[in-house]
PDB file of C-alpha atoms in Angstrom:
ATOM      1  CA  MET B   1      55.559  -3.208  14.323  1.00  0.00           C
ATOM      2  CA  ASN B   2      53.154  -2.748  11.735  1.00  0.00           C
ATOM      3  CA  GLU B   3      53.991  -1.652   8.247  1.00  0.00           C
ATOM      4  CA  ARG B   4      51.194  -0.824   6.112  1.00  0.00           C
ATOM      5  CA  SER B   5      52.035  -0.964   2.728  1.00  0.00           C
ATOM      6  CA  LEU B   6      51.570   1.586  -0.386  1.00  0.00           C
ATOM      7  CA  GLN B   7      48.968  -0.639  -2.008  1.00  0.00           C
ATOM      8  CA  ASP B   8      47.332  -0.829   1.455  1.00  0.00           C
ATOM      9  CA  ILE B   9      46.724   2.648   2.463  1.00  0.00           C
ATOM     10  CA  LEU B  10      45.487   3.490  -1.202  1.00  0.00           C
ATOM     11  CA  GLU B  11      43.118   0.803  -0.351  1.00  0.00           C
ATOM     12  CA  TRP B  12      41.710   2.950   2.994  1.00  0.00           C
ATOM     13  CA  VAL B  13      42.108   6.160   0.916  1.00  0.00           C
ATOM     14  CA  VAL B  14      39.608   4.683  -2.147  1.00  0.00           C
ATOM     15  CA  LEU B  15      37.300   3.384   0.665  1.00  0.00           C
ATOM     16  CA  GLY B  16      37.225   6.551   2.469  1.00  0.00           C
ATOM     17  CA  LEU B  17      36.380   8.579  -0.294  1.00  0.00           C
ATOM     18  CA  LEU B  18      33.455   6.364  -1.529  1.00  0.00           C
ATOM     19  CA  ILE B  19      31.872   6.238   0.948  1.00  0.00           C
ATOM     20  CA  ALA B  20      32.501   9.976   1.539  1.00  0.00           C
ATOM     21  CA  VAL B  21      30.554  10.496  -2.185  1.00  0.00           C
ATOM     22  CA  ALA B  22      28.008   8.190  -1.017  1.00  0.00           C
ATOM     23  CA  ALA B  23      27.549  10.164   2.072  1.00  0.00           C
ATOM     24  CA  LEU B  24      27.351  13.272  -0.580  1.00  0.00           C
ATOM     25  CA  VAL B  25      24.731  11.001  -2.505  1.00  0.00           C
ATOM     26  CA  VAL B  26      22.077   9.966   0.491  1.00  0.00           C
ATOM     27  CA  LEU B  27      22.534  14.094   1.662  1.00  0.00           C
ATOM     28  CA  TRP B  28      21.439  14.954  -1.659  1.00  0.00           C
ATOM     29  CA  VAL B  29      18.531  12.481  -1.752  1.00  0.00           C
ATOM     30  CA  GLY B  30      17.670  13.092   1.042  1.00  0.00           C
ATOM     31  CA  GLY B  31      17.239  17.561   0.646  1.00  0.00           C
ATOM     32  CA  TRP B  32      15.286  16.737  -2.472  1.00  0.00           C
ATOM     33  CA  LEU B  33      12.923  14.436  -1.047  1.00  0.00           C
ATOM     34  CA  PHE B  34      12.441  16.971   1.732  1.00  0.00           C
ATOM     35  CA  THR B  35      11.928  19.597  -0.429  1.00  0.00           C
ATOM     36  CA  PHE B  36       9.014  17.606  -2.503  1.00  0.00           C
ATOM     37  CA  LEU B  37       7.653  16.536   0.967  1.00  0.00           C
ATOM     38  CA  GLY B  38       7.914  20.070   2.253  1.00  0.00           C
ATOM     39  CA  THR B  39       6.006  21.747  -0.685  1.00  0.00           C
ATOM     40  CA  LEU B  40       3.631  19.147  -0.943  1.00  0.00           C
ATOM     41  CA  LEU B  41       2.704  20.290   3.071  1.00  0.00           C
ATOM     42  CA  LYS B  42       2.870  23.045   1.633  1.00  0.00           C
ATOM     43  CA  GLY B  43       0.065  22.934  -0.871  1.00  0.00           C
ATOM     44  CA  LEU B  44      -1.448  21.074   2.083  1.00  0.00           C
ATOM     45  CA  ALA B  45      -1.307  23.509   4.300  1.00  0.00           C
ATOM     46  CA  GLY B  46      -3.102  25.862   1.895  1.00  0.00           C
ATOM     47  CA  VAL B  47      -6.478  24.159   1.116  1.00  0.00           C
ATOM     48  CA  VAL B  48      -7.040  22.729   5.091  1.00  0.00           C
ATOM     49  CA  TRP B  49      -6.150  26.853   5.231  1.00  0.00           C
ATOM     50  CA  ALA B  50      -9.514  27.670   2.755  1.00  0.00           C
ATOM     51  CA  LEU B  51     -11.731  25.604   4.093  1.00  0.00           C
ATOM     52  CA  LEU B  52     -11.086  27.176   7.384  1.00  0.00           C
ATOM     53  CA  ARG B  53     -11.246  30.499   5.762  1.00  0.00           C
ATOM     54  CA  VAL B  54     -14.877  28.855   4.639  1.00  0.00           C
ATOM     55  CA  LEU B  55     -15.835  26.386   6.893  1.00  0.00           C
ATOM     56  CA  VAL B  56     -15.228  28.384  10.086  1.00  0.00           C
ATOM     57  CA  PRO B  57     -17.662  31.711   9.714  1.00  0.00           C
ATOM     58  CA  VAL B  58     -19.854  29.038   8.853  1.00  0.00           C
ATOM     59  CA  LEU B  59     -20.373  27.083  11.682  1.00  0.00           C
ATOM     60  CA  ILE B  60     -20.062  30.141  14.112  1.00  0.00           C
ATOM     61  CA  VAL B  61     -23.031  31.752  12.448  1.00  0.00           C
ATOM     62  CA  VAL B  62     -24.357  27.698  12.618  1.00  0.00           C
ATOM     63  CA  ALA B  63     -23.802  27.745  16.123  1.00  0.00           C
ATOM     64  CA  VAL B  64     -24.990  31.323  16.999  1.00  0.00           C
ATOM     65  CA  VAL B  65     -28.582  30.176  14.656  1.00  0.00           C
ATOM     66  CA  TYR B  66     -28.908  26.959  16.580  1.00  0.00           C
ATOM     67  CA  PHE B  67     -28.646  28.681  20.182  1.00  0.00           C
ATOM     68  CA  VAL B  68     -31.136  31.251  19.446  1.00  0.00           C
ATOM     69  CA  MET B  69     -33.301  29.266  17.990  1.00  0.00           C
ATOM     70  CA  ARG B  70     -32.278  26.341  21.095  1.00  0.00           C
ATOM     71  CA  PHE B  71     -34.010  29.521  23.886  1.00  0.00           C
ATOM     72  CA  ILE B  72     -36.824  30.201  21.153  1.00  0.00           C
ATOM     73  CA  GLN B  73     -38.159  26.999  21.841  1.00  0.00           C
ATOM     74  CA  LYS B  74     -37.184  26.895  25.973  1.00  0.00           C
ATOM     75  CA  PRO B  75     -40.382  25.947  27.589  1.00  0.00           C
ATOM     76  CA  LYS B  76     -40.952  28.963  29.975  1.00  0.00           C
ATOM     77  CA  THR B  77     -41.166  28.000  33.337  1.00  0.00           C
ATOM     78  CA  ALA B  78     -43.587  30.101  36.187  1.00  0.00           C
TER      79      ALA B  78
END
């Protein structure tokens, strides 16, 4: 039969605890990183939204002016 000594059992327990602590540290760092990244992307989305709120109406006005000018300058056919 495969007998394990008390030292072997304790080594496995300590190794398991170290792996658990390492996994928790990785999850903590990952959570911090994603929180920072989320804040950064939220700010970027705010900048894009502010630009679009200004640019979309301007582009609509430019398109209307373009099509009106194109309609006016169109040669008349008989």
